[in-house]
């Protein structure tokens, strides 16, 4: 086992250098004289730069030659280059143009946003000029353009004459009650393109009015508006007709560019945290561009997300939640017929795995392009147990077929599909992501797909992995949801004969998220240090059926804790790890479980490292951006207009790990993000003070510029080093004792 800090840092540097694919785009197809074809595949990657303490974005192109339904040859095209200042980009439908949103700082230190139109694939179109660059900040039609994964997007119209994007609504200027000689704010052009004569004075006394945002990871995102840029005239229009009680996002163009289809999230009773929360009350809308009339397409009863228009522009598919109020769940796949204006369900919510092993759809988002050329089949990547598979769904028959069952890779992600040519990313716990291409076979023959690598990443030597299946003992069965198995992913380091490695146990957060067998920096790096790592997907995790998810609310602090402990006991019984060197790590709800474990099973875990843990459900209720999550997971309905009763607060406290802290003896490392709006850092401070008062060894790390995910490059590196050294120190004390 590695314990030297320099050697630990070297291993982390080695593992963190592997880039992660972000997107792929299949360019225009070119037909050769001998009737063969080729295309350029543009890809973007993210890589950690430890020296600059930032993630750099890289791009690389590949050329793919294919004939009929088979790929003949692939190779890289040009060098891998770094993208600078790019916030968003999107190729036009034909692939001839590219829209790029850039962010730059001017000489005055002011951030400026520009929208550029470039020519794509100059090697095909023999054109390399920049068509135009528009300073969006100077036009002052709206606030900052959204670039986040939730709202941010650039969408070309089908005619390639307009670009749709989403920005913060322009706010009125404000000033102090005591400010004089106010400058007048002249409004922009009116509907006819003429300068309006109306003037607006700044609003006095509104300098410090609170603007509610969408919570963790979406700070300062308050009122998004749909913006349309006319490429010829450079005119920007703010789309009217969007209902005032919703925030629009995930927008696409309607057929023939007659309107905009979007998801609208309800504001009322207030903006609850939206990131990682696909259960938010929402509906699918369409607003026409002529009369600005808005039509609600979906019922609005349940949550919806990821609308995608079919190539023939006759159907929209989207994901729709059920009546479960957990923040992540199994989704149905809905189909809206634009001609008949009728909605049907293609794939229903799956309570228990089907006979053929299908567990349902759990995607938080669909690929931008996911339709096959026949406008009938849809390709989706989704968790299936502890793997992420590619499935193809026939929207006419509802038949679901796996494209990756039995593959050696544990995780598959669709990046793009065009003319049935697919580019995908795949990885495993011991193998970094690599890209593959394949041609989707005809309907009914999908299982015969052949994948060809664009680049080949080799598995790391000395690391093996496997998926473990667990069946809870009879006394731990959930009476309402019996016969629910769960799983774990075990990473095993290379080891000397006769030497048993320490075990690091890691339950995931969420709690309705899931570990899939993919490339993950922290577990891989720990395994390279010599630890066996157990990732536990306890009952309630996504990917195992809706019944599993429904089993957890009301049972947190009990069912999830017992599942993790049962998984640990099962691994220890195998005798492949050192039972005297068991360690624990977990963040958010994983920290909640970990804090329960060190209190309920004192003496077993030699050290615990936790990131932004949930400690006290009662005190968390008033400090989180998702109070509904706290209530629902504890087994109560969330009523925003009602205060929790004393009995509810008592129940919340009884399920909290803080009630077991008096029994804890495990040394604890706590890591907190000051800007965390999901689990306020006062939760971790509560644990810190409780442990110190009881003379339990504890160390607190405070990251002032990070939030719940602790995902900044510098933070990630510091977290890993401190965790590794905390574990090494604890085991050194154990060995000495």
XYZ file of C-alpha atoms in Angstrom:
737
model
C 0.000 0.000 0.000
C 1.328 3.451 -0.961
C 1.675 5.894 1.959
C 4.344 8.381 0.827
C 2.795 11.755 -0.068
C 5.010 12.288 -3.124
C 4.170 8.868 -4.488
C 0.464 9.412 -3.778
C 0.579 12.728 -5.657
C 2.338 11.043 -8.575
C -0.344 8.372 -8.855
C -3.094 11.007 -8.721
C -1.338 13.019 -11.425
C -1.122 9.911 -13.602
C -4.799 8.976 -13.210
C -6.163 12.520 -13.547
C -4.494 13.111 -16.920
C -6.937 10.864 -18.790
C -9.432 13.027 -20.728
C -13.195 12.529 -20.570
C -15.306 12.836 -23.768
C -17.945 15.569 -23.585
C -19.580 15.518 -26.990
C -19.354 14.170 -30.499
C -20.814 15.440 -33.758
C -20.987 13.528 -37.021
C -20.291 15.881 -39.905
C -21.675 15.870 -43.453
C -21.381 12.681 -45.443
C -19.271 12.833 -48.599
C -19.731 10.273 -51.375
C -16.590 9.061 -53.154
C -16.309 8.105 -56.814
C -16.339 4.386 -56.049
C -19.641 4.889 -54.163
C -18.030 4.659 -50.758
C -18.581 7.403 -48.199
C -16.678 9.215 -45.518
C -17.394 11.803 -42.852
C -15.574 13.796 -40.194
C -16.457 13.185 -36.543
C -15.775 16.180 -34.318
C -15.251 15.431 -30.618
C -14.640 17.475 -27.472
C -12.903 16.265 -24.326
C -12.323 17.611 -20.838
C -8.965 17.126 -19.124
C -7.753 18.223 -15.690
C -4.734 20.524 -15.733
C -3.310 20.369 -12.212
C -0.763 23.128 -12.810
C -3.434 25.584 -13.975
C -5.981 24.128 -11.528
C -8.662 24.060 -14.197
C -10.369 21.828 -16.698
C -9.202 22.431 -20.227
C -11.385 21.614 -23.197
C -9.787 19.778 -26.098
C -11.089 18.960 -29.557
C -10.116 16.264 -31.995
C -11.479 15.110 -35.331
C -11.600 11.630 -36.828
C -12.261 10.533 -40.372
C -14.519 7.509 -40.925
C -14.797 5.628 -44.216
C -17.770 3.337 -44.645
C -19.610 1.441 -47.355
C -23.259 0.398 -47.237
C -23.810 -0.801 -43.659
C -20.224 -1.393 -42.599
C -17.343 0.795 -41.482
C -14.216 0.294 -43.552
C -11.597 2.431 -41.811
C -11.158 5.107 -39.133
C -8.249 7.351 -38.236
C -7.546 10.618 -36.387
C -7.633 13.720 -38.563
C -5.201 16.406 -37.426
C -3.888 17.109 -33.947
C -5.675 17.382 -30.641
C -6.029 21.110 -29.894
C -7.198 23.154 -26.913
C -10.373 25.224 -27.138
C -10.157 28.591 -25.411
C -12.937 30.898 -24.255
C -15.634 28.616 -25.668
C -18.726 28.375 -23.484
C -21.045 26.616 -25.943
C -20.930 25.541 -29.565
C -23.257 23.824 -31.983
C -23.004 22.780 -35.633
C -25.830 23.613 -38.008
C -28.029 20.745 -39.298
C -26.130 20.582 -42.606
C -22.796 20.760 -40.829
C -21.630 23.739 -42.901
C -21.785 26.328 -40.095
C -20.973 26.413 -36.401
C -22.290 28.749 -33.713
C -19.868 29.476 -30.868
C -20.592 31.340 -27.633
C -17.405 32.837 -26.219
C -16.693 34.593 -22.951
C -13.899 37.148 -22.731
C -12.808 39.821 -20.282
C -12.198 43.301 -21.696
C -9.522 45.787 -20.631
C -11.792 47.126 -17.899
C -12.119 43.670 -16.361
C -15.727 43.313 -17.528
C -16.935 39.963 -18.803
C -18.228 40.056 -22.359
C -20.105 37.347 -24.268
C -19.849 36.968 -28.032
C -21.794 34.798 -30.448
C -19.741 33.812 -33.462
C -20.711 32.107 -36.690
C -17.918 30.060 -38.218
C -17.576 27.712 -41.155
C -17.383 24.060 -40.114
C -15.184 21.400 -41.688
C -13.089 23.606 -44.018
C -11.406 20.482 -45.358
C -14.769 19.585 -46.899
C -16.149 22.994 -47.825
C -12.866 24.776 -48.700
C -13.772 27.747 -46.536
C -12.115 28.865 -43.330
C -13.408 32.394 -42.721
C -15.292 33.582 -39.647
C -18.684 34.713 -40.875
C -19.444 37.153 -38.050
C -19.008 37.936 -34.375
C -21.719 39.625 -32.291
C -21.087 41.224 -28.911
C -24.186 40.108 -27.008
C -23.201 42.017 -23.879
C -22.970 45.313 -25.772
C -26.402 44.842 -27.346
C -27.847 44.671 -23.799
C -31.020 42.845 -24.858
C -30.777 40.378 -21.984
C -28.555 39.309 -19.117
C -25.866 36.627 -19.277
C -26.372 33.760 -21.687
C -26.895 30.467 -19.849
C -24.118 27.955 -20.402
C -25.020 25.330 -17.781
C -26.152 21.792 -18.548
C -29.699 22.475 -17.330
C -30.672 25.496 -19.459
C -27.712 26.369 -21.652
C -27.886 25.545 -25.347
C -27.434 26.863 -28.878
C -29.991 25.508 -31.352
C -29.984 26.188 -35.096
C -33.254 26.589 -36.935
C -33.949 23.978 -39.581
C -33.425 26.662 -42.258
C -30.090 27.643 -40.651
C -31.124 31.317 -40.647
C -31.715 31.713 -36.903
C -30.117 30.564 -33.650
C -32.027 29.944 -30.431
C -30.371 30.364 -27.043
C -31.392 31.016 -23.442
C -30.315 33.944 -21.286
C -31.215 35.702 -18.066
C -34.008 38.236 -18.496
C -32.823 41.841 -18.523
C -33.460 43.419 -15.171
C -34.365 47.075 -14.619
C -31.542 49.299 -13.450
C -31.631 50.193 -9.767
C -30.135 52.897 -7.597
C -30.049 54.170 -4.029
C -32.810 56.332 -2.587
C -30.158 59.025 -2.187
C -28.679 58.953 -5.688
C -29.314 62.014 -7.894
C -29.025 62.852 -11.587
C -30.046 59.404 -12.748
C -29.185 58.460 -16.296
C -32.161 57.373 -18.396
C -32.192 53.870 -19.771
C -33.220 54.056 -23.433
C -35.067 50.991 -24.575
C -33.836 49.008 -27.532
C -35.456 48.747 -30.953
C -39.187 48.209 -31.119
C -40.912 45.417 -33.013
C -40.335 47.160 -36.356
C -36.618 47.543 -35.810
C -36.815 51.252 -34.975
C -35.287 52.944 -31.937
C -38.013 53.395 -29.355
C -38.484 56.800 -27.760
C -39.550 55.470 -24.384
C -37.131 56.003 -21.516
C -36.977 54.198 -18.245
C -35.620 55.658 -15.038
C -33.688 53.400 -12.663
C -35.798 52.006 -9.841
C -34.933 53.575 -6.509
C -34.474 51.424 -3.415
C -34.356 48.033 -5.141
C -30.599 47.568 -4.933
C -30.830 44.736 -2.432
C -34.049 43.025 -3.483
C -33.659 39.254 -3.270
C -33.776 37.436 -6.603
C -34.610 33.772 -6.120
C -32.517 31.386 -8.211
C -32.741 27.704 -9.099
C -30.430 26.556 -6.323
C -27.270 24.480 -6.164
C -25.217 24.701 -9.353
C -27.654 27.248 -10.848
C -26.836 30.305 -8.770
C -28.036 33.586 -10.345
C -30.278 31.664 -12.743
C -33.600 33.352 -11.994
C -35.726 34.166 -15.027
C -34.536 32.549 -18.251
C -35.866 33.898 -21.541
C -35.816 32.370 -25.017
C -33.704 34.463 -27.394
C -33.607 34.210 -31.192
C -30.802 35.665 -33.295
C -31.503 36.453 -36.959
C -28.170 35.708 -38.601
C -28.757 37.993 -41.596
C -29.850 41.104 -39.701
C -28.054 40.436 -36.386
C -31.353 41.265 -34.678
C -32.117 39.551 -31.379
C -35.715 38.888 -30.380
C -36.898 37.900 -26.921
C -39.661 35.356 -27.431
C -42.992 36.379 -25.954
C -45.849 34.104 -24.999
C -43.983 31.995 -22.426
C -46.213 31.628 -19.326
C -44.973 33.834 -16.504
C -45.180 31.038 -13.929
C -42.563 28.841 -15.657
C -38.886 29.003 -16.555
C -38.222 27.759 -20.104
C -35.380 25.410 -20.980
C -34.343 22.422 -23.136
C -35.810 24.258 -26.124
C -35.931 22.970 -29.712
C -37.372 24.328 -32.969
C -40.818 23.189 -34.049
C -41.243 21.708 -37.559
C -40.634 24.223 -40.360
C -39.387 26.741 -37.776
C -42.937 27.811 -36.975
C -42.418 27.830 -33.217
C -40.319 26.823 -30.231
C -40.950 23.690 -28.159
C -39.586 23.792 -24.624
C -39.824 22.426 -21.103
C -41.277 24.869 -18.576
C -40.529 24.415 -14.874
C -43.044 25.830 -12.369
C -41.883 28.637 -10.085
C -44.515 28.072 -7.469
C -44.488 27.911 -4.561
C -40.871 28.945 -5.053
C -37.901 27.828 -7.087
C -36.783 24.564 -5.520
C -33.320 23.289 -6.441
C -33.347 21.996 -10.012
C -29.888 20.482 -10.552
C -29.981 16.672 -10.193
C -33.737 16.971 -9.568
C -35.608 15.694 -12.611
C -38.829 15.397 -10.595
C -39.640 19.117 -10.659
C -43.184 19.954 -11.751
C -42.922 20.785 -15.427
C -44.671 20.491 -18.762
C -43.903 20.532 -22.461
C -44.985 23.704 -24.284
C -45.011 25.045 -27.829
C -45.142 28.770 -28.572
C -45.711 29.845 -32.184
C -43.553 32.622 -33.631
C -46.352 34.476 -35.369
C -49.029 35.037 -32.766
C -46.903 34.219 -29.692
C -49.640 31.865 -28.543
C -48.448 29.145 -26.191
C -49.894 25.637 -26.099
C -49.248 23.173 -23.280
C -48.485 19.771 -24.819
C -48.036 17.487 -21.809
C -50.410 17.197 -18.866
C -48.277 19.031 -16.320
C -49.127 16.383 -13.728
C -45.658 14.849 -13.738
C -42.173 16.022 -14.625
C -40.882 15.943 -18.203
C -37.505 16.464 -19.825
C -35.427 15.982 -22.992
C -37.845 16.617 -25.882
C -36.344 15.416 -29.194
C -37.840 15.944 -32.673
C -37.824 13.048 -35.158
C -35.981 13.454 -38.494
C -39.299 13.507 -40.394
C -40.493 16.250 -38.003
C -43.697 14.388 -37.197
C -43.036 13.200 -33.642
C -41.460 14.334 -30.381
C -40.205 11.886 -27.812
C -39.547 12.908 -24.230
C -39.048 11.371 -20.797
C -41.830 11.635 -18.231
C -41.739 10.852 -14.514
C -44.377 9.062 -12.489
C -46.078 9.776 -9.191
C -42.933 9.053 -7.165
C -41.604 12.278 -5.629
C -38.004 11.180 -5.303
C -35.537 13.367 -7.166
C -34.556 10.613 -9.553
C -36.633 7.684 -10.679
C -37.605 5.390 -13.537
C -39.140 7.281 -16.483
C -41.613 6.455 -19.165
C -40.824 7.302 -22.785
C -43.652 9.378 -24.256
C -44.373 10.101 -27.917
C -46.257 13.181 -29.124
C -47.722 13.024 -32.644
C -47.482 16.547 -34.058
C -50.013 15.840 -36.823
C -52.708 14.309 -34.644
C -51.680 16.190 -31.472
C -51.944 12.944 -29.499
C -49.586 11.633 -26.821
C -48.880 7.942 -26.289
C -46.598 5.972 -23.972
C -43.915 3.982 -25.790
C -42.115 2.504 -22.768
C -43.861 2.350 -19.411
C -42.275 2.801 -16.008
C -40.808 -0.548 -14.938
C -41.465 -1.561 -11.330
C -39.522 -4.821 -11.402
C -37.015 -6.047 -14.013
C -38.689 -7.809 -16.926
C -38.058 -11.425 -17.889
C -35.338 -10.363 -20.329
C -33.644 -8.238 -17.648
C -34.789 -4.757 -18.740
C -35.032 -2.530 -15.646
C -36.461 0.650 -17.198
C -35.189 4.046 -18.367
C -33.238 6.229 -15.916
C -31.584 8.775 -18.199
C -31.310 12.287 -16.807
C -31.027 13.534 -20.397
C -31.271 12.117 -23.903
C -28.580 12.717 -26.508
C -29.286 15.768 -28.675
C -29.528 13.441 -31.664
C -30.984 10.088 -30.691
C -33.390 9.198 -33.522
C -32.577 6.642 -36.201
C -33.036 7.637 -39.836
C -36.339 5.753 -40.016
C -37.902 8.233 -37.533
C -39.167 5.194 -35.673
C -36.337 4.000 -33.424
C -34.609 5.872 -30.616
C -31.197 5.092 -29.074
C -30.858 5.743 -25.324
C -28.102 5.182 -22.789
C -29.402 4.237 -19.358
C -28.397 2.496 -16.156
C -29.309 -1.187 -16.085
C -28.358 -2.337 -12.642
C -24.717 -1.376 -12.054
C -23.975 -0.972 -15.762
C -24.946 1.692 -18.276
C -26.123 0.147 -21.514
C -27.211 1.385 -24.920
C -30.742 0.404 -25.812
C -32.781 0.996 -28.946
C -36.525 1.552 -28.579
C -38.987 1.034 -31.408
C -41.520 3.840 -30.951
C -44.137 1.999 -33.013
C -44.009 -1.310 -31.162
C -42.432 -0.384 -27.817
C -39.866 -3.170 -28.257
C -36.640 -2.507 -26.330
C -33.381 -4.086 -27.527
C -29.979 -3.798 -25.886
C -27.051 -2.916 -28.144
C -24.364 -3.650 -25.545
C -25.462 -6.617 -23.448
C -22.523 -8.892 -22.713
C -19.867 -6.337 -23.669
C -16.645 -6.115 -21.687
C -17.113 -2.374 -21.140
C -19.293 -1.512 -18.168
C -20.610 1.856 -19.319
C -21.787 3.156 -22.704
C -22.889 6.681 -23.654
C -24.392 7.827 -26.955
C -22.735 11.009 -28.230
C -24.369 11.334 -31.650
C -26.250 9.450 -34.339
C -26.621 10.628 -37.938
C -27.838 8.616 -40.894
C -27.667 5.603 -38.524
C -23.944 6.102 -37.955
C -23.346 6.254 -34.201
C -20.431 7.580 -32.181
C -20.357 6.409 -28.564
C -18.124 6.558 -25.525
C -17.412 3.493 -23.411
C -15.361 2.855 -20.293
C -14.923 0.524 -17.335
C -13.685 0.935 -13.752
C -10.195 -0.043 -14.894
C -10.264 1.415 -18.420
C -10.424 5.122 -19.370
C -13.082 6.282 -21.856
C -12.576 5.614 -25.521
C -14.688 6.269 -28.602
C -16.275 3.751 -30.918
C -18.394 4.010 -34.055
C -20.986 1.637 -35.410
C -23.809 1.529 -37.921
C -27.255 0.833 -36.496
C -28.599 -2.254 -38.277
C -32.116 -2.520 -39.640
C -35.022 -2.927 -37.233
C -35.016 -6.387 -35.672
C -31.324 -6.931 -36.339
C -29.887 -4.459 -33.832
C -28.072 -7.060 -31.752
C -25.745 -7.718 -34.681
C -24.048 -4.326 -34.459
C -20.262 -4.194 -34.903
C -18.242 -1.512 -33.112
C -14.972 -0.108 -34.404
C -12.652 1.979 -32.215
C -11.815 5.584 -33.088
C -9.152 5.437 -30.409
C -8.210 2.572 -28.140
C -7.668 3.142 -24.420
C -5.913 0.295 -22.675
C -7.046 -0.997 -19.257
C -4.794 -0.029 -16.384
C -2.583 -2.937 -15.360
C -3.054 -4.344 -11.889
C -6.741 -3.427 -11.466
C -9.629 -5.846 -11.852
C -13.318 -5.261 -11.243
C -16.528 -7.204 -10.886
C -20.155 -6.635 -9.999
C -21.401 -8.281 -6.810
C -25.042 -9.254 -6.285
C -26.543 -9.144 -2.792
C -29.810 -10.480 -1.402
C -30.851 -8.942 1.931
C -31.381 -11.445 4.729
C -34.983 -12.239 5.611
C -35.042 -9.994 8.685
C -33.973 -6.998 6.545
C -36.602 -7.474 3.820
C -38.901 -4.538 3.124
C -42.427 -5.907 3.782
C -43.996 -3.590 1.188
C -41.329 -4.298 -1.434
C -39.940 -7.807 -0.857
C -37.417 -9.672 -3.000
C -35.368 -6.638 -3.956
C -31.712 -7.456 -4.593
C -28.963 -4.839 -4.758
C -25.430 -4.709 -6.084
C -21.922 -3.470 -5.530
C -18.941 -2.809 -7.776
C -15.631 -4.133 -6.470
C -12.292 -2.735 -7.668
C -9.422 -5.070 -6.828
C -5.753 -4.001 -6.853
C -2.852 -6.176 -7.846
C -1.342 -7.599 -4.668
C 1.418 -9.783 -3.369
C 0.562 -13.350 -2.436
C -0.501 -13.688 1.163
C -1.084 -9.931 1.598
C -4.691 -8.858 2.015
C -5.393 -5.241 1.010
C -7.415 -2.768 3.086
C -11.056 -2.222 2.072
C -12.521 1.211 1.286
C -16.348 1.260 1.387
C -18.186 3.930 -0.606
C -22.017 4.266 -0.650
C -23.218 6.765 -3.272
C -25.101 9.984 -2.597
C -28.489 10.921 -3.919
C -29.857 8.632 -2.527
C -31.581 7.661 -5.797
C -28.481 7.896 -7.961
C -26.322 4.928 -8.897
C -22.727 3.828 -9.390
C -22.279 2.381 -12.872
C -19.241 0.372 -13.883
C -17.422 3.289 -15.511
C -14.165 5.185 -15.217
C -14.157 7.138 -11.909
C -11.140 9.087 -10.742
C -11.330 8.646 -6.952
C -12.003 4.864 -6.809
C -9.395 4.145 -9.490
C -6.761 6.270 -7.759
C -7.473 4.615 -4.394
C -7.182 1.206 -6.036
C -3.808 2.189 -7.510
C -2.704 3.041 -3.966
C -3.405 -0.579 -2.974
C -6.959 -0.431 -1.616
C -9.811 -2.707 -2.597
C -12.770 -0.387 -3.211
C -16.417 -1.383 -2.734
C -19.025 0.884 -4.359
C -22.470 0.028 -2.972
C -25.753 0.425 -4.873
C -28.114 -0.124 -1.936
C -31.877 -0.582 -2.361
C -33.269 2.729 -3.575
C -30.598 3.183 -6.246
C -31.582 3.915 -9.837
C -31.338 1.204 -12.448
C -33.044 -1.606 -10.529
C -36.746 -0.871 -11.085
C -39.151 1.666 -9.638
C -40.058 -0.661 -6.761
C -36.493 -0.440 -5.503
C -36.653 3.360 -5.541
C -40.045 3.351 -3.809
C -38.712 1.097 -1.064
C -36.380 3.697 0.424
C -38.525 6.754 1.393
C -39.334 6.439 5.079
C -36.501 3.946 5.567
C -33.408 6.107 5.236
C -31.001 5.621 8.101
C -32.103 2.017 8.339
C -32.566 0.128 5.062
C -29.725 1.905 3.224
C -27.381 1.605 6.211
C -28.108 -2.106 6.676
C -27.634 -2.767 2.970
C -24.195 -1.186 2.981
C -23.191 -3.045 6.130
C -24.477 -6.331 4.685
C -22.381 -5.733 1.545
C -19.322 -5.066 3.712
C -19.890 -8.197 5.803
C -20.323 -10.268 2.637
C -17.012 -9.047 1.208
C -15.237 -9.635 4.514
C -16.538 -13.207 4.621
C -14.831 -13.879 1.292
C -11.508 -13.391 3.096
C -9.886 -11.405 0.261
C -9.401 -8.179 2.250
C -7.985 -7.343 5.665
C -10.942 -7.298 8.068
C -8.917 -5.160 10.496
C -8.397 -2.429 7.898
C -11.854 -1.313 6.767
C -12.219 2.347 5.785
C -15.190 4.454 4.771
C -15.827 7.365 2.400
C -19.026 9.077 1.287
C -20.514 12.430 0.358
C -23.971 13.995 0.742
C -26.369 11.078 1.396
C -23.338 8.787 1.200
C -21.987 10.845 4.099
C -25.347 10.417 5.846
C -24.962 6.633 5.557
C -21.302 6.762 6.570
C -22.067 8.763 9.713
C -24.729 6.199 10.620
C -22.238 3.371 10.087
C -19.540 4.750 12.380
C -22.173 5.296 15.079
C -24.114 2.062 14.673
C -21.045 -0.155 14.138
C -18.391 1.432 16.345
C -14.916 -0.010 16.076
C -15.276 -1.587 12.619
C -14.248 1.384 10.484
C -10.729 2.621 11.133
C -11.198 5.975 9.382
C -13.976 7.905 7.663
C -13.725 10.703 5.063
C -16.897 12.591 4.209
C -17.781 15.400 1.799
C -20.665 17.751 2.637
C -22.492 15.106 4.698
C -26.127 15.180 5.807
C -26.016 15.010 9.608
C -29.314 16.285 10.984
C -32.482 16.118 8.864
C -34.369 18.436 11.192
C -31.817 21.259 10.979
C -31.220 20.600 7.260
C -34.865 21.260 6.436
C -34.582 25.038 6.652
C -31.154 25.436 5.049
C -31.335 23.341 1.864
C -32.555 24.311 -1.602
C -34.500 21.012 -1.719
C -36.555 20.760 1.507
C -39.023 18.486 -0.290
C -36.244 15.914 -0.672
C -35.692 15.843 3.084
C -39.390 15.305 3.792
C -40.019 12.716 1.068
C -36.968 10.592 1.884
C -37.960 10.619 5.550
C -41.390 9.284 4.574
C -43.522 12.443 4.720
C -45.454 14.450 2.155
C -44.034 17.862 1.340
C -46.494 20.718 1.825
C -44.793 24.062 1.064
C -47.513 26.054 2.813
C -47.263 24.102 6.087
C -44.629 24.189 8.794
C -43.336 20.844 10.079
C -45.043 19.733 13.268
C -43.110 18.772 16.421
C -43.807 15.122 15.707
C -42.352 15.433 12.186
C -39.254 17.198 13.488
C -38.840 14.468 16.106
C -39.081 11.795 13.404
C -36.538 13.635 11.233
C -34.121 13.801 14.137
C -34.621 10.123 14.964
C -33.530 9.153 11.435
C -30.439 11.361 11.590
C -26.911 10.058 12.220
C -26.274 12.795 14.781
C -28.307 10.699 17.240
C -25.595 7.996 17.117
C -22.598 10.321 17.391
C -22.076 9.532 21.089
C -21.021 5.984 20.118
C -18.660 7.001 17.308
C -14.934 6.452 17.820
C -13.755 6.468 14.206
C -11.393 9.308 13.175
C -13.319 11.538 10.762
C -12.106 13.841 7.978
C -14.776 16.378 6.982
C -14.606 18.365 3.719
C -17.063 21.216 3.167
C -17.857 23.600 0.326
C -18.721 27.063 1.606
C -21.035 27.761 -1.358
C -23.012 24.531 -0.939
C -26.747 25.269 -1.248
C -27.784 21.609 -1.296
C -26.329 20.517 2.064
C -25.396 23.666 3.945
C -21.915 23.517 5.514
C -23.502 23.989 8.950
C -24.389 20.287 8.682
C -20.712 19.330 8.597
C -19.916 21.859 11.297
C -22.533 20.239 13.518
C -20.712 16.912 13.133
C -17.327 18.545 13.686
C -18.393 20.151 16.956
C -20.104 16.981 18.197
C -16.991 14.877 17.575
C -14.614 17.403 19.114
C -16.763 17.609 22.235
C -16.366 13.835 22.602
C -12.613 13.754 21.923
C -13.028 11.814 18.671
C -10.166 12.594 16.229
C -11.570 14.938 13.574
C -10.178 17.255 10.912
C -12.163 19.831 8.936
C -11.263 21.163 5.483
C -13.132 24.268 4.315
C -13.245 25.134 0.583
C -14.448 28.755 0.226
C -14.822 28.750 -3.572
C -16.543 25.402 -4.054
C -20.070 24.063 -3.694
C -21.764 20.719 -3.066
C -19.856 18.715 -5.657
C -16.372 19.871 -4.548
C -15.484 19.441 -8.205
C -13.048 22.267 -8.887
C -9.754 20.793 -10.085
C -7.753 22.211 -7.191
C -10.373 21.091 -4.673
C -10.544 17.571 -6.118
C -6.783 17.160 -5.909
C -6.609 18.480 -2.348
C -9.512 16.249 -1.286
C -7.824 13.156 -2.686
C -4.466 13.878 -1.073
C -6.043 14.503 2.321
C -8.237 11.396 2.087
C -5.287 9.202 1.085
C -3.100 10.538 3.884
C -5.943 10.323 6.424
C -6.454 6.658 5.561
C -2.730 5.913 5.570
C -2.272 7.562 8.980
C -5.245 5.665 10.455
C -3.935 2.328 9.190
C -0.447 3.111 10.436
C -1.872 3.667 13.922
C -3.901 0.447 13.616
C -0.809 -1.537 12.581
C 1.249 -0.061 15.395
C -1.453 -0.888 17.920
